[in-house]
Amino acid sequence: VHLVESGGGLVQPGESLRVSCVASGFSFSSYVMSWVRQAPGKGLEWVSVISGHGRGTYYGDSVKGRFTISRDNSKNTLYLQMDSLRAEDTAVYFCTKGGTSFRDESDYWGQGTLVTVSS
Amino acid sequence: SDVLDQPLSVSVAPGETARITCGGNNIGTKSVHWYQQKPGQAPVVVIYYDRDRPSGIPERFSGSKSGDTATLTISRVEAGDEADYYCQVWDSNSDRYVFGSGTKVTVL
């Protein structure tokens, strides 16, 4: 199993950014996928999750209405569209592979991509 | 609650036992997962579904739950166990994951 995030960078407050995660080594469409972030020096914060078929999506309160999770199972790729970015969204964003149920653990994590929101 | 309660830090001598607790969010009714994160690295699951251990994780790592408190126990602690540890649950009532606040384990 391999998860590779990309798309992070420096953006100004109010701008948008899309990060991606390319997965390999497993049947991508069968598994729940999540985004988890970690602000510098802080703990883990769950951001969003999507079911294997993509019809079930859920968000953390701090990003609800601003972020959109999606997946392209034909490309084994997970996305996170981030709009109206704020300074407090600055973090490393990890892509994680879950199980077939939302209750399952995240058994694989990518190395993360850094998003910095600053003017 | 948005965050599960964990002690900020635990210090333990090599060879001794470290215990990290996790409480709140009625976790007695939920499955608890534990992650280890070393500096500059992505988290790794060390215990899933309260007490199961992934292949490759030493038997020194064990999990338990009693009432609304889950505990990660690290027996015969080694220097390489020094890391941050997080608990996590899926809250089906609000359709969200909740992480613990994190515990830094220091090996003296």
Coordinates of N, CA and C in Angstrom, one line a residue:
Chain A
V1 N 0.8 -1.2 0.0 CA 0.0 0.0 0.0 C 0.9 1.2 0.0
H2 N 0.5 2.2 -0.8 CA 1.3 3.4 -1.0 C 0.3 4.6 -1.2
L3 N 0.5 5.6 -0.4 CA -0.3 6.8 -0.5 C 0.6 8.0 -0.7
V4 N 0.4 8.8 -1.7 CA 1.3 9.9 -2.0 C 0.4 11.2 -2.2
E5 N 0.6 12.1 -1.2 CA -0.2 13.4 -1.3 C 0.6 14.4 -2.1
S6 N -0.1 15.3 -2.7 CA 0.6 16.4 -3.5 C -0.4 17.6 -3.5
G7 N 0.1 18.7 -3.9 CA -0.7 19.9 -4.1 C -0.6 21.0 -3.0
G8 N 0.1 20.7 -2.0 CA 0.2 21.6 -0.9 C 1.0 22.8 -1.3
G9 N 1.0 23.9 -0.5 CA 1.8 25.1 -0.9 C 1.3 26.3 -0.1
L10 N 1.8 27.4 -0.5 CA 1.5 28.7 0.2 C 0.4 29.4 -0.5
V11 N -0.6 29.7 0.2 CA -1.7 30.5 -0.4 C -2.1 31.6 0.6
Q12 N -2.8 32.6 0.1 CA -3.3 33.7 0.9 C -4.7 33.4 1.5
P13 N -5.0 34.0 2.6 CA -6.3 33.9 3.2 C -7.4 34.2 2.2
G14 N -8.4 33.3 2.2 CA -9.5 33.5 1.3 C -9.4 32.8 0.0
E15 N -8.2 32.3 -0.3 CA -7.9 31.6 -1.6 C -8.3 30.1 -1.5
S16 N -8.2 29.4 -2.6 CA -8.5 28.0 -2.7 C -7.3 27.2 -3.0
L17 N -7.4 25.9 -2.7 CA -6.3 25.0 -3.0 C -6.9 23.6 -3.1
R18 N -6.4 22.7 -4.0 CA -6.8 21.4 -4.0 C -5.6 20.5 -3.8
V19 N -5.7 19.6 -2.8 CA -4.7 18.6 -2.6 C -5.2 17.2 -3.0
S20 N -4.2 16.4 -3.5 CA -4.6 15.1 -4.0 C -3.8 14.0 -3.3
C21 N -4.3 12.8 -3.4 CA -3.6 11.6 -2.9 C -3.8 10.5 -3.8
V22 N -2.7 10.0 -4.4 CA -2.7 8.9 -5.3 C -2.4 7.6 -4.5
A23 N -3.3 6.6 -4.6 CA -3.2 5.4 -3.9 C -2.8 4.3 -4.8
S24 N -2.1 3.3 -4.2 CA -1.7 2.1 -5.0 C -1.5 0.9 -4.0
G25 N -1.6 -0.3 -4.6 CA -1.3 -1.4 -3.8 C -2.6 -2.1 -3.1
F26 N -3.8 -1.5 -3.4 CA -5.0 -2.1 -2.8 C -6.1 -1.7 -3.7
S27 N -7.3 -2.4 -3.5 CA -8.5 -2.1 -4.3 C -9.1 -0.8 -3.8
F28 N -8.7 0.3 -4.4 CA -9.0 1.6 -3.9 C -10.5 1.8 -3.7
S29 N -11.3 1.4 -4.6 CA -12.8 1.7 -4.5 C -13.5 1.0 -3.4
S30 N -12.8 0.0 -2.8 CA -13.4 -0.8 -1.7 C -13.3 -0.2 -0.3
Y31 N -12.5 0.9 -0.2 CA -12.1 1.4 1.1 C -12.5 2.8 1.4
V32 N -12.8 3.1 2.6 CA -13.0 4.4 3.1 C -11.7 5.1 3.1
M33 N -11.7 6.4 2.7 CA -10.5 7.2 2.7 C -10.8 8.5 3.5
S34 N -9.8 9.0 4.2 CA -9.9 10.2 5.0 C -8.8 11.2 4.8
W35 N -9.1 12.4 5.2 CA -8.0 13.4 5.4 C -7.9 13.8 6.9
V36 N -6.7 13.8 7.4 CA -6.4 14.2 8.7 C -5.3 15.3 8.7
R37 N -5.4 16.3 9.5 CA -4.4 17.3 9.4 C -3.8 17.5 10.8
Q38 N -2.6 18.2 10.7 CA -1.8 18.4 11.9 C -1.2 19.8 11.8
A39 N -1.7 20.8 12.6 CA -1.0 22.1 12.6 C 0.3 22.0 13.2
P40 N 1.2 22.9 12.9 CA 2.6 22.8 13.5 C 2.6 22.7 15.0
G41 N 3.2 21.7 15.5 CA 3.4 21.5 16.9 C 2.1 21.1 17.6
K42 N 1.0 20.8 16.9 CA -0.2 20.4 17.5 C -0.6 19.0 17.2
G43 N -1.8 18.6 17.7 CA -2.2 17.2 17.6 C -2.9 16.9 16.3
L44 N -3.4 15.7 16.2 CA -4.1 15.3 15.0 C -5.6 15.8 15.0
E45 N -6.0 16.2 13.8 CA -7.4 16.7 13.7 C -8.0 16.1 12.5
W46 N -9.1 15.3 12.7 CA -9.8 14.7 11.5 C -10.5 15.8 10.7
V47 N -10.4 15.7 9.4 CA -10.9 16.7 8.5 C -12.2 16.2 7.8
S48 N -12.0 15.1 7.1 CA -13.1 14.6 6.3 C -12.9 13.1 5.9
V49 N -14.0 12.5 5.6 CA -14.0 11.1 5.2 C -15.0 10.8 4.1
I50 N -14.7 9.8 3.2 CA -15.5 9.5 2.1 C -15.6 8.0 2.0
S51 N -16.8 7.5 1.7 CA -17.0 6.1 1.5 C -16.4 5.6 0.2
G52 N -16.3 4.3 0.1 CA -15.6 3.7 -1.1 C -16.2 4.1 -2.4
H53 N -17.6 4.1 -2.4 CA -18.2 4.5 -3.7 C -18.4 6.0 -3.8
G54 N -18.1 6.7 -2.8 CA -18.1 8.2 -2.9 C -19.4 8.8 -2.5
R55 N -20.4 8.1 -2.2 CA -21.7 8.7 -2.0 C -21.8 9.2 -0.5
G56 N -21.0 8.7 0.4 CA -21.1 9.1 1.8 C -19.9 10.0 2.1
T57 N -20.1 11.2 2.5 CA -19.1 12.1 2.9 C -19.4 12.8 4.2
Y58 N -18.4 13.0 5.0 CA -18.6 13.7 6.3 C -17.5 14.6 6.6
Y59 N -17.7 15.7 7.4 CA -16.7 16.7 7.6 C -16.6 17.1 9.1
G60 N -15.4 17.6 9.5 CA -15.3 18.1 10.8 C -15.9 19.5 10.8
D61 N -16.3 19.9 12.0 CA -17.0 21.2 12.1 C -16.2 22.4 11.6
S62 N -14.9 22.3 11.8 CA -14.1 23.5 11.5 C -13.9 23.7 9.9
V63 N -14.3 22.7 9.1 CA -14.1 22.8 7.7 C -15.4 22.7 6.9
K64 N -16.5 22.3 7.6 CA -17.8 22.1 7.0 C -18.2 23.3 6.2
G65 N -18.6 23.1 5.0 CA -19.1 24.3 4.2 C -18.0 24.9 3.4
R66 N -16.7 24.6 3.7 CA -15.6 25.2 3.0 C -14.7 24.2 2.3
F67 N -14.7 23.0 2.8 CA -13.9 21.9 2.2 C -14.8 20.9 1.5
T68 N -14.3 20.3 0.4 CA -15.1 19.2 -0.2 C -14.2 18.0 -0.5
I69 N -14.6 16.9 0.0 CA -13.8 15.7 -0.3 C -14.4 15.0 -1.5
S70 N -13.6 14.4 -2.3 CA -14.1 13.6 -3.5 C -13.0 12.5 -3.8
R71 N -13.5 11.6 -4.7 CA -12.5 10.6 -5.1 C -12.8 10.2 -6.6
D72 N -11.8 9.8 -7.3 CA -12.0 9.3 -8.6 C -11.4 7.9 -8.6
N73 N -12.3 6.9 -8.5 CA -11.9 5.5 -8.3 C -11.2 5.0 -9.6
S74 N -11.5 5.6 -10.8 CA -10.8 5.2 -12.0 C -9.4 5.6 -12.0
K75 N -9.1 6.6 -11.2 CA -7.7 7.1 -11.1 C -7.0 6.8 -9.8
N76 N -7.7 6.0 -8.9 CA -7.2 5.7 -7.6 C -6.7 7.0 -6.9
T77 N -7.5 8.0 -7.0 CA -7.1 9.3 -6.4 C -8.2 9.9 -5.5
L78 N -7.7 10.4 -4.4 CA -8.5 11.1 -3.4 C -8.2 12.6 -3.5
Y79 N -9.2 13.4 -3.3 CA -9.0 14.9 -3.4 C -9.6 15.6 -2.2
L80 N -9.1 16.8 -1.9 CA -9.7 17.7 -0.9 C -9.6 19.1 -1.5
Q81 N -10.8 19.6 -1.9 CA -10.9 20.9 -2.3 C -11.1 21.8 -1.2
M82 N -10.2 22.8 -1.0 CA -10.2 23.7 0.2 C -10.5 25.1 -0.3
D83 N -11.6 25.7 0.1 CA -12.0 27.0 -0.3 C -12.0 27.9 0.9
S84 N -12.0 29.2 0.7 CA -12.1 30.2 1.8 C -11.1 29.9 2.9
L85 N -9.8 29.6 2.5 CA -8.8 29.2 3.4 C -8.5 30.3 4.5
R86 N -8.2 29.8 5.7 CA -7.9 30.7 6.8 C -6.5 30.3 7.3
A87 N -6.0 31.2 8.1 CA -4.7 31.0 8.7 C -4.7 29.7 9.5
E88 N -5.8 29.5 10.2 CA -5.9 28.3 11.1 C -6.0 27.0 10.3
D89 N -6.1 27.0 9.0 CA -6.0 25.8 8.2 C -4.6 25.4 7.9
T90 N -3.6 26.2 8.2 CA -2.2 25.8 8.0 C -1.9 24.5 8.8
A91 N -1.4 23.6 8.0 CA -1.2 22.2 8.6 C -0.6 21.3 7.6
V92 N -0.1 20.2 8.1 CA 0.2 19.1 7.2 C -1.0 18.3 7.0
Y93 N -1.4 18.0 5.8 CA -2.6 17.2 5.5 C -2.2 15.8 5.1
F94 N -2.7 14.8 5.9 CA -2.4 13.4 5.7 C -3.6 12.8 5.0
C95 N -3.3 11.9 4.0 CA -4.3 11.1 3.4 C -4.2 9.7 4.1
T96 N -5.4 9.1 4.5 CA -5.3 7.9 5.2 C -6.3 6.9 4.5
K97 N -5.9 5.6 4.6 CA -6.8 4.5 4.1 C -7.5 3.9 5.3
G98 N -8.8 3.8 5.2 CA -9.5 3.1 6.3 C -9.9 1.7 5.9
G99 N -11.0 1.2 6.5 CA -11.4 -0.1 6.2 C -12.6 -0.1 5.3
T100 N -13.4 -1.1 5.4 CA -14.7 -1.1 4.6 C -15.8 -0.4 5.4
S101 N -15.6 -0.2 6.7 CA -16.5 0.5 7.5 C -15.9 1.8 8.1
F102 N -16.8 2.8 8.4 CA -16.2 4.0 9.0 C -15.6 3.7 10.4
R103 N -16.1 2.6 11.0 CA -15.6 2.3 12.4 C -14.1 1.8 12.4
D104 N -13.6 1.4 11.2 CA -12.3 0.8 11.1 C -11.2 1.9 11.3
E105 N -10.0 1.3 11.7 CA -8.9 2.2 11.9 C -8.3 2.7 10.5
S106 N -7.5 3.7 10.6 CA -6.7 4.1 9.4 C -5.4 3.3 9.4
D107 N -5.4 2.3 8.6 CA -4.2 1.4 8.7 C -3.0 1.8 7.8
Y108 N -3.2 2.8 6.9 CA -2.1 3.3 6.2 C -2.3 4.8 6.1
W109 N -1.1 5.5 6.2 CA -1.1 7.0 6.1 C -0.1 7.4 5.0
G110 N -0.4 8.5 4.3 CA 0.7 9.1 3.5 C 1.6 9.9 4.3
Q111 N 2.6 10.5 3.7 CA 3.6 11.3 4.4 C 3.2 12.7 4.6
G112 N 2.1 13.1 3.9 CA 1.5 14.4 4.2 C 2.0 15.5 3.2
T113 N 1.2 16.5 3.0 CA 1.5 17.6 2.2 C 1.2 18.9 3.0
L114 N 2.1 19.8 3.0 CA 2.0 21.0 3.9 C 1.3 22.1 3.2
V115 N 0.2 22.6 3.8 CA -0.6 23.7 3.4 C -0.3 24.9 4.3
T116 N 0.1 26.0 3.8 CA 0.4 27.2 4.5 C -0.5 28.3 4.0
V117 N -1.3 28.9 5.0 CA -2.2 30.0 4.6 C -1.7 31.2 5.3
S118 N -1.2 32.1 4.5 CA -0.5 33.4 5.1 C -0.5 34.5 4.0
S119 N -0.6 35.7 4.5 CA -0.5 36.8 3.6 C 0.9 37.3 3.6
Chain B
S1 N -18.2 15.6 22.6 CA -16.9 16.4 22.7 C -16.1 16.2 21.5
D2 N -15.3 17.3 21.2 CA -14.5 17.3 19.9 C -13.2 16.6 20.1
V3 N -12.8 16.4 21.4 CA -11.5 15.8 21.6 C -11.6 14.8 22.8
L4 N -11.0 13.6 22.7 CA -10.9 12.7 23.8 C -9.8 13.1 24.7
D5 N -10.0 12.8 26.0 CA -9.1 13.3 27.0 C -7.9 12.3 27.2
Q6 N -6.7 12.8 27.1 CA -5.5 12.0 27.3 C -4.6 12.8 28.2
P7 N -3.7 12.2 29.0 CA -2.7 12.9 29.7 C -1.7 13.5 28.8
L8 N -1.3 14.7 29.1 CA -0.3 15.4 28.2 C 1.0 14.7 28.0
S9 N 1.5 14.1 29.1 CA 2.7 13.4 29.0 C 2.8 12.3 30.0
V10 N 3.6 11.3 29.6 CA 3.9 10.1 30.5 C 5.4 9.9 30.4
S11 N 6.1 9.8 31.6 CA 7.5 9.5 31.6 C 7.7 8.2 32.2
V12 N 8.6 7.4 31.6 CA 8.9 6.0 32.1 C 10.3 5.6 31.9
A13 N 10.8 4.9 32.8 CA 12.2 4.4 32.7 C 12.2 3.2 31.8
P14 N 13.3 3.0 31.1 CA 13.5 1.8 30.2 C 13.2 0.5 31.0
G15 N 12.4 -0.4 30.4 CA 12.1 -1.6 31.0 C 10.8 -1.6 31.9
E16 N 10.4 -0.4 32.2 CA 9.1 -0.3 32.9 C 7.9 -0.3 32.0
T17 N 6.8 0.0 32.6 CA 5.5 -0.1 31.9 C 4.9 1.3 31.8
A18 N 4.5 1.7 30.6 CA 3.8 3.0 30.4 C 2.3 2.7 30.1
R19 N 1.5 3.5 30.8 CA 0.0 3.4 30.6 C -0.5 4.7 30.2
I20 N -1.3 4.7 29.1 CA -1.8 6.0 28.5 C -3.4 5.8 28.5
T21 N -4.1 6.7 29.1 CA -5.5 6.6 29.2 C -6.2 7.5 28.2
C22 N -7.4 7.2 27.8 CA -8.2 7.9 26.8 C -9.7 7.8 27.3
G23 N -10.3 9.0 27.5 CA -11.6 9.0 28.0 C -12.5 10.1 27.4
G24 N -13.8 9.9 27.6 CA -14.8 10.9 27.0 C -15.6 10.3 25.9
N25 N -16.6 11.1 25.4 CA -17.3 10.7 24.2 C -18.0 9.4 24.3
N26 N -18.3 8.9 25.5 CA -18.9 7.6 25.7 C -18.2 6.5 25.0
I27 N -16.9 6.5 25.1 CA -16.1 5.5 24.3 C -16.3 4.1 24.7
G28 N -17.0 3.9 25.9 CA -17.4 2.6 26.3 C -18.2 1.9 25.2
T29 N -18.9 2.7 24.4 CA -19.8 2.1 23.4 C -19.2 2.1 22.0
K30 N -17.9 2.5 21.9 CA -17.3 2.7 20.6 C -16.0 1.9 20.6
S31 N -15.5 1.7 19.4 CA -14.2 1.0 19.2 C -13.1 2.0 19.2
V32 N -12.1 1.7 19.9 CA -11.0 2.7 20.1 C -9.7 2.2 19.3
H33 N -9.1 3.1 18.6 CA -7.9 2.8 17.9 C -6.8 3.7 18.5
W34 N -5.6 3.2 18.4 CA -4.4 3.9 19.0 C -3.3 4.1 17.9
Y35 N -2.7 5.3 17.8 CA -1.7 5.6 16.9 C -0.5 6.1 17.5
Q36 N 0.7 5.7 17.0 CA 2.0 6.2 17.4 C 2.5 7.1 16.4
Q37 N 3.0 8.3 16.8 CA 3.6 9.2 15.8 C 5.0 9.7 16.3
K38 N 6.0 9.4 15.6 CA 7.4 9.8 15.9 C 7.6 11.1 15.2
P39 N 8.5 12.0 15.7 CA 8.8 13.3 15.1 C 9.1 13.2 13.6
G40 N 8.4 14.0 12.8 CA 8.6 14.1 11.4 C 8.0 13.0 10.6
Q41 N 7.3 12.1 11.2 CA 6.7 10.9 10.6 C 5.2 10.9 10.6
A42 N 4.6 10.1 9.7 CA 3.2 9.9 9.8 C 2.8 9.0 10.9
P43 N 1.6 9.1 11.4 CA 1.2 8.2 12.5 C 1.1 6.7 11.9
V44 N 1.2 5.8 12.9 CA 1.1 4.4 12.6 C 0.2 3.8 13.6
V45 N -0.7 2.9 13.2 CA -1.7 2.3 14.1 C -0.9 1.2 14.9
V46 N -1.1 1.2 16.2 CA -0.5 0.2 17.1 C -1.5 -0.7 17.7
I47 N -2.7 -0.2 17.9 CA -3.8 -1.0 18.4 C -5.1 -0.6 17.7
Y48 N -5.9 -1.6 17.3 CA -7.2 -1.2 16.7 C -8.3 -2.1 17.3
Y49 N -9.5 -1.6 17.2 CA -10.7 -2.2 17.9 C -10.4 -2.6 19.3
D50 N -9.9 -1.6 20.1 CA -9.7 -1.7 21.5 C -8.5 -2.5 21.9
R51 N -8.2 -3.6 21.3 CA -7.2 -4.5 21.8 C -6.4 -5.3 20.8
D52 N -6.8 -5.2 19.5 CA -6.1 -5.9 18.5 C -4.8 -5.3 18.0
R53 N -3.8 -6.0 17.7 CA -2.5 -5.5 17.4 C -2.2 -5.9 15.9
P54 N -1.9 -4.9 15.1 CA -1.5 -5.2 13.7 C -0.2 -6.0 13.6
S55 N -0.1 -6.7 12.5 CA 1.2 -7.5 12.3 C 2.3 -6.5 12.3
G56 N 3.4 -6.9 12.9 CA 4.6 -6.0 12.9 C 4.7 -5.1 14.2
I57 N 3.6 -5.0 14.9 CA 3.6 -4.3 16.2 C 4.0 -5.2 17.3
P58 N 5.0 -4.9 18.1 CA 5.5 -5.8 19.2 C 4.4 -6.1 20.2
E59 N 4.5 -7.3 20.7 CA 3.5 -7.7 21.7 C 3.5 -6.9 23.0
R60 N 4.6 -6.1 23.1 CA 4.7 -5.2 24.3 C 3.6 -4.1 24.3
F61 N 2.9 -3.9 23.1 CA 1.8 -3.0 23.0 C 0.5 -3.7 23.2
S62 N -0.3 -3.2 24.1 CA -1.6 -3.9 24.3 C -2.6 -2.8 24.6
G63 N -3.9 -3.1 24.4 CA -5.0 -2.2 24.6 C -6.1 -2.9 25.4
S64 N -6.8 -2.0 26.2 CA -7.9 -2.5 27.0 C -8.9 -1.4 27.2
K65 N -10.1 -1.7 27.7 CA -11.1 -0.7 27.9 C -11.9 -1.2 29.1
S66 N -12.2 -0.2 29.9 CA -13.1 -0.5 31.1 C -14.0 0.7 31.3
G67 N -15.3 0.5 31.2 CA -16.2 1.6 31.3 C -15.9 2.6 30.2
D68 N -15.8 3.9 30.5 CA -15.5 4.9 29.5 C -14.1 5.3 29.4
T69 N -13.2 4.4 29.8 CA -11.7 4.7 29.7 C -11.1 3.6 29.0
A70 N -10.3 4.0 27.9 CA -9.5 3.0 27.2 C -8.0 3.3 27.6
T71 N -7.3 2.2 27.6 CA -5.9 2.3 28.0 C -5.0 1.6 27.0
L72 N -3.9 2.3 26.7 CA -2.8 1.7 25.9 C -1.7 1.4 26.9
T73 N -1.2 0.2 26.9 CA -0.1 -0.2 27.8 C 1.1 -0.6 27.0
I74 N 2.2 0.0 27.3 CA 3.5 -0.4 26.7 C 4.3 -1.0 27.7
S75 N 4.6 -2.3 27.6 CA 5.4 -3.1 28.6 C 6.8 -3.1 28.2
R76 N 7.7 -3.2 29.1 CA 9.1 -3.3 28.9 C 9.5 -2.2 27.9
V77 N 9.3 -0.9 28.3 CA 9.5 0.2 27.4 C 10.9 0.3 26.9
E78 N 11.1 0.7 25.6 CA 12.4 0.8 25.0 C 12.5 2.3 24.6
A79 N 13.7 2.7 24.3 CA 14.0 4.1 23.9 C 13.2 4.4 22.6
G80 N 13.1 3.4 21.7 CA 12.4 3.6 20.5 C 10.9 3.8 20.6
D81 N 10.4 3.6 21.8 CA 8.9 3.8 22.0 C 8.6 5.3 22.3
E82 N 9.6 6.1 22.4 CA 9.4 7.5 22.6 C 8.7 8.1 21.4
A83 N 7.5 8.7 21.7 CA 6.7 9.2 20.6 C 5.4 9.8 21.2
D84 N 4.6 10.4 20.3 CA 3.3 10.9 20.7 C 2.3 9.8 20.3
Y85 N 1.3 9.6 21.2 CA 0.3 8.6 21.0 C -1.1 9.2 21.1
Y86 N -1.9 8.8 20.1 CA -3.3 9.3 20.0 C -4.3 8.2 20.0
C87 N -5.4 8.4 20.7 CA -6.5 7.5 20.6 C -7.5 8.1 19.6
Q88 N -8.4 7.3 19.1 CA -9.4 7.7 18.1 C -10.6 6.8 18.1
V89 N -11.8 7.5 17.9 CA -13.0 6.7 17.8 C -13.8 7.2 16.6
W90 N -14.8 6.4 16.1 CA -15.8 6.9 15.2 C -17.1 7.1 15.9
D91 N -17.6 8.3 15.9 CA -18.8 8.7 16.6 C -19.9 8.6 15.6
S92 N -20.7 7.5 15.7 CA -21.7 7.3 14.7 C -23.0 8.2 15.0
N93 N -23.0 8.7 16.2 CA -24.2 9.6 16.5 C -24.0 10.9 15.7
S94 N -22.8 11.4 15.5 CA -22.6 12.6 14.8 C -21.8 12.5 13.5
D95 N -21.5 11.2 13.1 CA -20.8 10.9 11.9 C -19.5 11.7 11.8
R96 N -18.6 11.4 12.7 CA -17.4 12.1 12.7 C -16.3 11.2 13.5
Y97 N -15.1 11.4 13.1 CA -14.0 10.8 13.9 C -13.6 11.8 15.0
V98 N -13.2 11.3 16.1 CA -12.7 12.1 17.2 C -11.3 11.5 17.6
F99 N -10.4 12.4 17.7 CA -9.0 12.0 18.2 C -8.8 12.5 19.6
G100 N -8.0 11.8 20.3 CA -7.5 12.2 21.6 C -6.6 13.4 21.5
S101 N -6.4 14.1 22.6 CA -5.5 15.2 22.6 C -4.0 14.9 22.5
G102 N -3.7 13.6 22.6 CA -2.3 13.2 22.4 C -1.5 13.1 23.7
T103 N -0.7 12.1 23.8 CA 0.2 11.9 25.0 C 1.6 11.8 24.5
K104 N 2.5 12.6 25.0 CA 3.9 12.4 24.7 C 4.6 11.4 25.7
V105 N 5.1 10.4 25.2 CA 5.8 9.4 26.0 C 7.3 9.7 26.0
T106 N 7.9 9.9 27.2 CA 9.3 10.2 27.3 C 9.9 9.0 28.0
V107 N 11.0 8.5 27.4 CA 11.7 7.4 28.1 C 12.9 8.0 28.8
L108 N 13.0 7.9 30.1 CA 14.0 8.5 30.9 C 15.4 8.0 30.7

